[in-house]
Short mmCIF file of C-alpha atoms in Angstrom, two decimals:
data_model
loop_
_atom_site.label_atom_id
_atom_site.label_comp_id
_atom_site.label_asym_id
_atom_site.label_seq_id
_atom_site.Cartn_x
_atom_site.Cartn_y
_atom_site.Cartn_z
CA MET A 1 46.82 26.51 -22.54
CA GLY A 2 45.36 24.53 -25.43
CA ASP A 3 47.74 26.13 -27.93
CA ARG A 4 50.77 25.41 -25.78
CA GLY A 5 49.60 21.85 -25.30
CA GLY A 6 49.15 21.49 -29.02
CA ALA A 7 52.59 22.91 -29.69
CA GLY A 8 54.13 20.61 -27.14
CA GLY A 9 52.43 17.67 -28.79
CA SER A 10 53.72 18.78 -32.19
CA ARG A 11 57.26 19.08 -30.85
CA ARG A 12 57.03 15.56 -29.42
CA ARG A 13 55.76 14.22 -32.72
CA ARG A 14 58.59 15.91 -34.59
CA THR A 15 61.11 14.62 -32.07
CA GLY A 16 59.71 11.13 -32.37
CA SER A 17 59.85 11.28 -36.15
CA ARG A 18 63.43 12.55 -36.10
CA ALA A 19 64.48 9.81 -33.69
CA LEU A 20 62.73 7.22 -35.80
CA SER A 21 64.48 8.42 -38.97
CA GLN A 22 67.87 8.39 -37.28
CA GLY A 23 67.34 4.86 -35.99
CA SER A 24 68.31 5.80 -32.43
CA GLY A 25 65.07 4.77 -30.70
CA GLY A 26 63.15 2.67 -33.24
CA PRO A 27 59.74 1.36 -32.19
CA VAL A 28 60.49 1.98 -28.50
CA ALA A 29 60.62 5.73 -29.02
CA ALA A 30 57.34 5.64 -30.94
CA GLU A 31 55.61 3.69 -28.14
CA GLU A 32 56.87 6.15 -25.53
CA GLU A 33 55.53 9.03 -27.60
CA VAL A 34 52.09 7.39 -27.91
CA ARG A 35 52.03 6.54 -24.17
CA ASP A 36 52.94 10.14 -23.33
CA MET A 37 50.09 11.49 -25.44
CA GLY A 38 47.52 8.96 -24.14
CA ALA A 39 48.39 9.45 -20.46
CA GLY A 40 47.39 13.09 -20.50
CA GLY A 41 50.69 14.97 -20.17
CA ASP A 42 50.35 18.24 -22.02
CA ALA A 43 47.97 16.75 -24.61
CA PRO A 44 44.45 18.21 -24.31
CA ALA A 45 41.48 16.03 -23.40
CA PRO A 46 39.11 15.28 -26.26
CA ASP A 47 36.36 17.82 -26.68
CA LYS A 48 32.76 16.77 -26.01
CA ASP A 49 29.80 17.67 -28.17
CA LYS A 50 26.42 18.65 -26.74
CA ASP A 51 25.38 14.97 -26.39
CA GLY A 52 28.45 14.08 -24.35
CA ASP A 53 30.20 12.20 -27.21
CA ASP A 54 33.74 12.80 -28.35
CA ASP A 55 34.00 15.56 -30.91
CA VAL A 56 35.86 13.77 -33.68
CA GLY A 57 36.17 16.96 -35.67
CA SER A 58 38.36 18.72 -33.10
CA GLY A 59 41.50 16.95 -34.19
CA HIS A 60 42.46 15.84 -30.64
CA TRP A 61 41.90 12.10 -30.17
CA ASP A 62 42.24 10.34 -26.79
CA LEU A 63 43.94 7.05 -27.58
CA ARG A 64 42.98 5.57 -24.14
CA CYS A 65 39.35 4.43 -23.75
CA HIS A 66 39.61 2.12 -20.70
CA HIS A 67 39.65 3.02 -17.01
CA LEU A 68 39.86 1.17 -13.70
CA GLN A 69 36.19 0.78 -12.71
CA ASP A 70 33.63 -1.76 -11.48
CA SER A 71 30.43 -2.88 -13.15
CA LEU A 72 27.36 -0.93 -12.05
CA PHE A 73 25.70 -3.95 -10.41
CA SER A 74 28.80 -4.52 -8.24
CA SER A 75 28.50 -3.22 -4.69
CA ASP A 76 31.95 -1.60 -4.96
CA SER A 77 30.86 0.63 -7.86
CA GLY A 78 28.98 3.03 -5.58
CA PHE A 79 26.17 3.27 -8.12
CA SER A 80 22.72 3.63 -6.56
CA ASN A 81 20.39 5.06 -9.22
CA TYR A 82 18.11 2.14 -10.06
CA ARG A 83 15.03 4.23 -10.81
CA GLY A 84 14.63 2.60 -14.23
CA ILE A 85 14.59 -0.88 -12.69
CA LEU A 86 12.02 0.29 -10.13
CA ASN A 87 9.84 1.63 -12.95
CA TRP A 88 10.22 -1.71 -14.74
CA CYS A 89 9.03 -3.53 -11.61
CA VAL A 90 6.01 -1.25 -11.41
CA VAL A 91 5.15 -1.85 -15.06
CA MET A 92 5.51 -5.62 -14.66
CA LEU A 93 3.38 -5.51 -11.51
CA ILE A 94 0.65 -3.58 -13.30
CA LEU A 95 0.67 -5.94 -16.28
CA SER A 96 0.55 -9.10 -14.14
CA ASN A 97 -2.28 -7.77 -12.00
CA ALA A 98 -4.12 -6.49 -15.08
CA ARG A 99 -4.28 -10.07 -16.29
CA LEU A 100 -5.65 -11.21 -12.93
CA PHE A 101 -8.16 -8.37 -12.97
CA LEU A 102 -9.35 -9.28 -16.45
CA GLU A 103 -9.57 -12.95 -15.48
CA ASN A 104 -11.63 -11.99 -12.44
CA LEU A 105 -14.05 -9.91 -14.54
CA ILE A 106 -14.48 -12.69 -17.09
CA LYS A 107 -15.12 -15.30 -14.39
CA TYR A 108 -17.33 -13.39 -11.94
CA GLY A 109 -18.52 -10.27 -13.73
CA ILE A 110 -18.83 -6.95 -11.90
CA LEU A 111 -19.50 -7.56 -8.20
CA VAL A 112 -18.85 -4.05 -6.87
CA ASP A 113 -21.95 -2.67 -5.15
CA PRO A 114 -21.39 0.28 -2.75
CA ILE A 115 -25.12 0.38 -1.94
CA GLN A 116 -24.87 -3.10 -0.44
CA VAL A 117 -22.38 -1.92 2.19
CA VAL A 118 -24.56 1.05 3.14
CA SER A 119 -27.66 -1.15 3.34
CA LEU A 120 -25.93 -3.46 5.82
CA PHE A 121 -25.70 -0.57 8.28
CA LEU A 122 -29.11 0.93 7.55
CA LYS A 123 -31.02 -2.36 7.70
CA ASP A 124 -30.58 -2.80 11.45
CA PRO A 125 -29.29 0.42 13.06
CA TYR A 126 -29.70 -1.02 16.56
CA SER A 127 -26.92 -3.54 15.91
CA TRP A 128 -24.15 -0.97 15.71
CA PRO A 129 -22.03 -1.92 18.71
CA ALA A 130 -19.15 0.40 17.76
CA LEU A 131 -21.39 3.48 17.69
CA CYS A 132 -23.00 2.50 20.99
CA LEU A 133 -19.57 2.03 22.57
CA VAL A 134 -18.44 5.47 21.35
CA ILE A 135 -21.50 7.11 22.87
CA VAL A 136 -21.20 5.26 26.17
CA ALA A 137 -17.44 5.99 26.32
CA ASN A 138 -18.30 9.63 27.02
CA VAL A 139 -19.67 8.57 30.39
CA PHE A 140 -16.31 7.16 31.47
CA ALA A 141 -14.40 10.12 30.02
CA VAL A 142 -16.57 12.64 31.90
CA ALA A 143 -16.33 10.56 35.10
CA ALA A 144 -12.54 10.48 34.86
CA PHE A 145 -12.55 14.23 34.21
CA GLN A 146 -14.69 14.93 37.29
CA VAL A 147 -12.50 12.74 39.50
CA GLU A 148 -9.39 14.47 38.20
CA LYS A 149 -10.93 17.89 38.63
CA ARG A 150 -11.91 17.25 42.22
CA LEU A 151 -8.82 15.36 43.23
CA ALA A 152 -6.79 16.43 40.60
CA VAL A 153 -10.58 6.22 33.23
CA LEU A 154 -8.23 7.60 30.61
CA PHE A 155 -4.74 6.21 31.15
CA SER A 156 -2.77 9.00 29.49
CA TYR A 157 -5.06 11.74 30.81
CA ARG A 158 -4.82 10.35 34.34
CA ASP A 159 -1.08 9.74 34.27
CA VAL A 160 -0.14 13.15 32.90
CA ASN A 161 -2.28 14.95 35.45
CA LEU A 162 -0.80 12.75 38.18
CA TRP A 163 2.68 13.77 37.08
CA CYS A 164 1.59 17.41 37.11
CA ARG A 165 0.33 17.08 40.68
CA GLU A 166 3.66 15.63 41.73
CA ILE A 167 5.54 18.45 40.03
CA ARG A 168 3.30 20.99 41.68
CA ALA A 169 3.79 19.37 45.06
CA THR A 170 7.57 19.63 44.73
CA LYS A 171 7.32 23.32 43.78
CA ALA A 172 8.75 22.77 40.29
CA LYS A 173 5.94 24.55 38.49
CA ALA A 174 8.19 27.23 37.03
CA LYS A 175 10.65 24.68 35.68
CA ALA A 176 7.86 22.65 34.09
CA ALA A 177 6.42 25.77 32.43
CA SER A 178 9.80 26.76 30.97
CA SER A 179 10.38 23.27 29.58
CA GLY A 180 6.90 23.38 28.06
CA ARG A 181 7.71 26.65 26.31
CA ALA A 182 10.98 25.22 25.00
CA ALA A 183 9.29 22.07 23.67
CA ASN A 184 6.57 24.04 21.90
CA GLY A 185 8.45 27.13 20.83
CA GLY A 186 6.61 27.33 17.54
CA ALA A 187 3.15 26.98 19.04
CA ALA A 188 0.65 29.70 18.36
CA HIS A 189 -1.17 29.24 21.69
CA CYS A 190 -0.32 30.23 25.23
CA THR A 191 1.22 27.67 27.55
CA VAL A 192 -1.28 26.05 29.92
CA SER A 193 -0.22 24.78 33.33
CA TYR A 194 -1.90 22.43 35.78
CA PRO A 195 -4.71 22.66 36.94
CA ASP A 196 -5.85 25.19 34.32
CA ASN A 197 -6.02 22.34 31.80
CA LEU A 198 -8.94 20.68 33.63
CA THR A 199 -11.69 21.90 31.31
CA TYR A 200 -14.16 20.12 29.05
CA ARG A 201 -12.62 21.89 26.07
CA ASP A 202 -9.19 20.46 26.87
CA LEU A 203 -10.63 17.00 27.59
CA TYR A 204 -12.52 16.70 24.30
CA TYR A 205 -9.65 18.17 22.32
CA PHE A 206 -7.57 15.24 23.60
CA LEU A 207 -10.35 12.72 22.84
CA PHE A 208 -10.68 13.86 19.22
CA ALA A 209 -7.01 14.64 18.52
CA PRO A 210 -5.13 11.97 16.50
CA THR A 211 -3.06 10.82 19.47
CA LEU A 212 -3.32 8.49 22.45
CA CYS A 213 -0.85 10.38 24.65
CA TYR A 214 -2.08 13.38 26.61
CA GLU A 215 -0.12 16.60 27.05
CA LEU A 216 -1.00 19.89 28.67
CA ASN A 217 0.29 21.79 25.63
CA PHE A 218 0.05 19.99 22.32
CA PRO A 219 2.07 21.44 19.43
CA ARG A 220 -0.35 23.44 17.28
CA SER A 221 -0.19 24.47 13.64
CA PRO A 222 -0.76 28.20 12.95
CA ARG A 223 -3.73 27.78 10.56
CA ILE A 224 -5.94 25.32 8.68
CA ARG A 225 -4.70 24.71 5.14
CA LYS A 226 -7.86 24.36 3.09
CA ARG A 227 -6.24 22.80 0.01
CA PHE A 228 -4.34 20.27 2.10
CA LEU A 229 -7.54 19.37 3.96
CA LEU A 230 -9.53 19.04 0.72
CA ARG A 231 -6.92 16.66 -0.75
CA ARG A 232 -7.04 14.48 2.36
CA LEU A 233 -10.85 14.37 2.32
CA LEU A 234 -10.90 13.39 -1.37
CA GLU A 235 -8.34 10.68 -0.64
CA MET A 236 -10.51 9.36 2.18
CA LEU A 237 -13.53 9.14 -0.12
CA PHE A 238 -11.62 7.60 -3.03
CA PHE A 239 -9.71 4.99 -1.03
CA THR A 240 -12.81 4.00 0.92
CA GLN A 241 -14.60 3.15 -2.32
CA LEU A 242 -11.47 1.46 -3.69
CA GLN A 243 -11.15 -0.81 -0.65
CA VAL A 244 -14.83 -1.77 -0.79
CA GLY A 245 -14.56 -2.52 -4.49
CA LEU A 246 -11.42 -4.64 -4.13
CA ILE A 247 -12.94 -6.63 -1.27
CA GLN A 248 -16.17 -7.31 -3.16
CA GLN A 249 -14.58 -8.00 -6.53
CA TRP A 250 -11.34 -9.73 -5.59
CA MET A 251 -11.26 -11.06 -2.04
CA VAL A 252 -14.81 -12.35 -1.50
CA PRO A 253 -14.79 -14.77 -4.50
CA THR A 254 -11.35 -16.07 -3.54
CA ILE A 255 -12.44 -16.68 0.06
CA GLN A 256 -15.66 -18.38 -1.04
CA ASN A 257 -13.71 -20.71 -3.31
CA SER A 258 -11.39 -21.55 -0.40
CA MET A 259 -14.06 -23.24 1.71
CA LYS A 260 -14.14 -26.52 -0.21
CA PRO A 261 -10.35 -27.15 0.01
CA PHE A 262 -10.57 -26.49 3.77
CA LYS A 263 -13.49 -28.86 4.11
CA ASP A 264 -11.71 -31.60 2.16
CA MET A 265 -8.34 -30.82 3.80
CA ASP A 266 -6.75 -30.58 0.35
CA TYR A 267 -3.46 -28.99 1.44
CA SER A 268 -2.14 -28.25 -2.04
CA ARG A 269 -5.34 -26.39 -2.92
CA ILE A 270 -5.28 -24.62 0.45
CA ILE A 271 -1.76 -23.32 -0.25
CA GLU A 272 -2.85 -22.25 -3.75
CA ARG A 273 -5.83 -20.36 -2.29
CA LEU A 274 -3.56 -18.80 0.32
CA LEU A 275 -1.12 -17.50 -2.28
CA LYS A 276 -3.97 -16.25 -4.46
CA LEU A 277 -5.45 -14.39 -1.50
CA ALA A 278 -2.10 -12.91 -0.44
CA VAL A 279 -1.89 -10.35 -3.27
CA PRO A 280 -5.31 -8.66 -2.88
CA ASN A 281 -5.15 -8.86 0.90
CA HIS A 282 -1.74 -7.19 0.99
CA LEU A 283 -2.78 -4.54 -1.52
CA ILE A 284 -5.90 -3.71 0.51
CA TRP A 285 -3.80 -3.56 3.69
CA LEU A 286 -1.40 -1.06 2.07
CA ILE A 287 -4.33 1.06 0.87
CA PHE A 288 -5.85 0.88 4.35
CA PHE A 289 -2.57 2.02 5.90
CA TYR A 290 -2.38 5.07 3.62
CA TRP A 291 -6.11 5.79 4.09
CA LEU A 292 -5.95 5.67 7.89
CA PHE A 293 -2.50 6.93 8.87
CA HIS A 294 -2.01 9.54 6.15
CA SER A 295 -5.40 10.65 4.84
CA CYS A 296 -7.68 10.29 7.89
CA LEU A 297 -5.28 11.26 10.67
CA ASN A 298 -3.90 14.20 8.70
CA ALA A 299 -7.43 15.41 7.95
CA VAL A 300 -8.36 15.28 11.64
CA ALA A 301 -5.07 16.90 12.63
CA GLU A 302 -5.57 19.69 10.11
CA LEU A 303 -9.09 20.40 11.36
CA MET A 304 -7.88 20.53 14.97
CA GLN A 305 -4.59 22.30 14.12
CA PHE A 306 -2.71 19.43 15.75
CA GLY A 307 0.97 20.01 14.97
CA ASP A 308 2.57 16.58 15.48
CA ARG A 309 1.94 14.74 12.21
CA GLU A 310 4.35 11.85 12.79
CA PHE A 311 1.79 9.07 12.53
CA TYR A 312 4.23 6.62 10.90
CA ARG A 313 7.89 6.33 10.06
CA ASP A 314 9.73 4.43 7.31
CA TRP A 315 8.51 0.97 8.30
CA TRP A 316 8.83 -0.17 4.67
CA ASN A 317 12.63 -0.09 5.15
CA SER A 318 12.42 -2.37 8.20
CA GLU A 319 15.28 -4.83 8.42
CA SER A 320 13.87 -6.41 11.58
CA VAL A 321 10.42 -7.26 12.90
CA THR A 322 11.01 -5.09 15.97
CA TYR A 323 11.74 -2.03 13.82
CA PHE A 324 8.50 -2.59 11.91
CA TRP A 325 6.33 -2.70 15.04
CA GLN A 326 8.06 0.39 16.42
CA ASN A 327 7.49 2.50 13.31
CA TRP A 328 4.33 1.54 11.43
CA ASN A 329 1.84 2.83 14.06
CA ILE A 330 3.42 5.71 15.96
CA PRO A 331 0.38 6.76 18.08
CA VAL A 332 0.03 3.26 19.55
CA HIS A 333 3.80 2.83 19.86
CA LYS A 334 4.13 6.09 21.82
CA TRP A 335 1.32 5.03 24.16
CA CYS A 336 2.83 1.57 24.73
CA SER A 337 6.28 3.05 25.34
CA ARG A 338 5.08 5.85 27.62
CA HIS A 339 2.44 4.05 29.70
CA PHE A 340 3.46 0.38 29.51
CA TYR A 341 7.08 -0.29 28.54
CA LYS A 342 8.89 2.46 30.50
CA PRO A 343 6.79 2.03 33.68
CA MET A 344 7.71 -1.67 33.69
CA LEU A 345 11.39 -0.76 33.38
CA ARG A 346 11.06 1.70 36.26
CA ARG A 347 9.54 -1.08 38.37
CA GLY A 348 12.60 -3.24 37.82
CA SER A 349 11.52 -5.44 34.90
CA SER A 350 14.07 -6.40 32.28
CA LYS A 351 13.79 -5.12 28.72
CA TRP A 352 12.88 -8.59 27.46
CA VAL A 353 10.06 -8.95 30.00
CA ALA A 354 8.79 -5.44 29.19
CA LYS A 355 8.77 -6.14 25.43
CA THR A 356 6.98 -9.44 26.00
CA GLY A 357 4.40 -7.64 28.12
CA VAL A 358 3.81 -5.10 25.35
CA PHE A 359 3.31 -7.88 22.79
CA LEU A 360 0.91 -9.65 25.17
CA ALA A 361 -1.18 -6.51 25.52
CA SER A 362 -1.11 -5.92 21.77
CA ALA A 363 -2.09 -9.53 21.10
CA PHE A 364 -5.03 -9.23 23.49
CA PHE A 365 -6.37 -6.11 21.77
CA HIS A 366 -5.85 -7.60 18.28
CA GLU A 367 -7.89 -10.64 19.30
CA TYR A 368 -10.50 -8.44 20.99
CA LEU A 369 -10.98 -6.31 17.86
CA VAL A 370 -11.58 -9.43 15.75
CA SER A 371 -13.44 -11.78 18.10
CA ILE A 372 -16.06 -9.32 19.34
CA PRO A 373 -17.43 -8.29 15.90
CA LEU A 374 -17.36 -11.92 14.66
CA ARG A 375 -18.84 -13.18 17.98
CA MET A 376 -16.43 -16.08 18.22
CA PHE A 377 -13.26 -16.74 20.18
CA ARG A 378 -10.51 -18.49 18.22
CA LEU A 379 -7.15 -16.90 19.27
CA TRP A 380 -5.78 -16.75 15.73
CA ALA A 381 -4.93 -13.04 15.99
CA PHE A 382 -3.51 -13.56 19.50
CA THR A 383 -1.33 -16.44 18.27
CA GLY A 384 -0.17 -14.42 15.27
CA MET A 385 0.92 -11.53 17.47
CA MET A 386 2.71 -13.72 19.98
CA ALA A 387 4.48 -15.48 17.11
CA GLN A 388 6.16 -12.14 16.40
CA ILE A 389 8.44 -12.64 19.41
CA PRO A 390 10.32 -15.73 18.11
CA LEU A 391 10.02 -14.38 14.57
CA ALA A 392 11.75 -11.16 15.61
CA TRP A 393 14.61 -13.19 17.12
CA ILE A 394 14.97 -15.37 14.01
CA VAL A 395 15.01 -12.42 11.58
CA SER A 396 17.49 -10.41 13.67
CA ARG A 397 19.71 -13.47 14.17
CA PHE A 398 19.87 -14.93 10.67
CA PHE A 399 18.91 -12.11 8.28
CA ARG A 400 20.67 -8.80 7.76
CA GLY A 401 20.22 -5.81 5.50
CA ASN A 402 18.12 -6.43 2.41
CA TYR A 403 17.55 -10.04 3.43
CA GLY A 404 16.01 -8.87 6.69
CA ASN A 405 13.80 -6.39 4.83
CA ALA A 406 12.67 -9.15 2.45
CA ALA A 407 11.88 -11.39 5.44
CA VAL A 408 9.72 -8.66 7.01
CA TRP A 409 7.83 -8.13 3.75
CA LEU A 410 7.30 -11.87 3.38
CA THR A 411 5.76 -12.16 6.84
CA LEU A 412 3.43 -9.23 6.07
CA ILE A 413 2.33 -10.65 2.71
CA ILE A 414 1.82 -14.27 3.82
CA GLY A 415 0.98 -13.96 7.52
CA GLN A 416 -2.20 -11.90 7.24
CA PRO A 417 -3.95 -14.12 4.65
CA VAL A 418 -3.37 -17.13 6.91
CA ALA A 419 -5.26 -15.42 9.75
CA VAL A 420 -7.98 -14.24 7.35
CA LEU A 421 -8.58 -17.76 6.04
CA MET A 422 -8.62 -19.20 9.55
CA TYR A 423 -11.26 -16.77 10.77
CA VAL A 424 -13.36 -17.05 7.62
CA HIS A 425 -13.27 -20.84 7.76
CA ASP A 426 -14.31 -20.94 11.42
CA TYR A 427 -17.01 -18.32 10.86
CA TYR A 428 -18.33 -20.29 7.89
CA VAL A 429 -18.41 -23.52 9.89
CA LEU A 430 -20.19 -21.89 12.84
CA ASN A 431 -22.77 -19.90 10.93
CA HIS A 432 -23.43 -21.64 7.63
CA GLU A 433 -22.71 -25.33 8.10
CA ALA A 434 -24.41 -25.30 11.51
CA LEU A 435 -27.54 -23.71 10.01
CA THR A 436 -27.51 -26.16 7.10
CA ALA A 437 -27.18 -29.13 9.44
CA GLY A 438 -29.98 -27.80 11.61
CA ALA A 439 -32.27 -27.35 8.60
#
């Protein structure tokens, strides 16, 4: 094919030369001959060397070097490989934070002290309310189990067994068992039906499993992967120390230096402190997310051979506030949807009322988890959660695509430091200034 193409090209060149010498076509004939060769025709494409460049030694030159195409940064180009730009962003982020890290070391020295954290717990072991609550919670779990066993309080445990009693009463036990086998076809364990699930083994498996929603037959993994488990345990240890170090070295000095601007109501300095606190706070929150939802929950799931490992979805791609809250904490989202949102819909509530009710419950528990340890009631966490309702409407109404994703990230980066500063300021006023005034 290449030889014939070459011969054809030679014949055209000879024809063009003959026409030019006879004066019949003049420059027009020469232009047509060049256009014919450049457009492809029978002329071969230029050969490529091993680097992808034109092989100038082949003797076949493509006289056309322009094509109809868009610039790579244009949306119409279809180009999507921006890995190099992402790497550049990472490098710039590391360099900018390296400067802040060096500045922090020069100003404050090394403040990281893991022993200090351990000593806080060992100094007064009787003031561990969380551990006491965990121990006492067994009383309520066993009481709910005994009530369920005799009449056949854990919400999910109670509700699922209630549904099983209703199924049993309507003589649909065979249908329920077949659907259970279909849903857990890959499970390595036999299917359990009600009331055979009412055992202490089943109860405590549910209490320790990384889920809030009870099932008679959880999906189970076939074996414990020792290497996977070891990696998760090492991640738990490493990220725990990293979070403690970042809090001691980076956040504590920034928060301490924020008290004077709050006391003087110097708003420009307050905003500067807020922005300075936003970076370490957000970084620690991201590390905490990975530590809890990937390392810890996967380690527990691997130990218990719990098969459903969907503890989070791609919340980082959220283009709306609603999508973020539905995907960043899957265990809580499943519980809210199964035992709160859908029951309200079945009782005739509208979707908007049901969503508002879910946010109200979430706001209550956020405030509870902060106010009880700090021993003060300020409603900052509650207000922040309830503010998500109008914020979700604003983002979905005025921001789309990448702009919506940027708006979600902005609320995560700025919103949390505001609540942190509010609580720290109030705690400082209640505990330090009050003691100083009393002295």
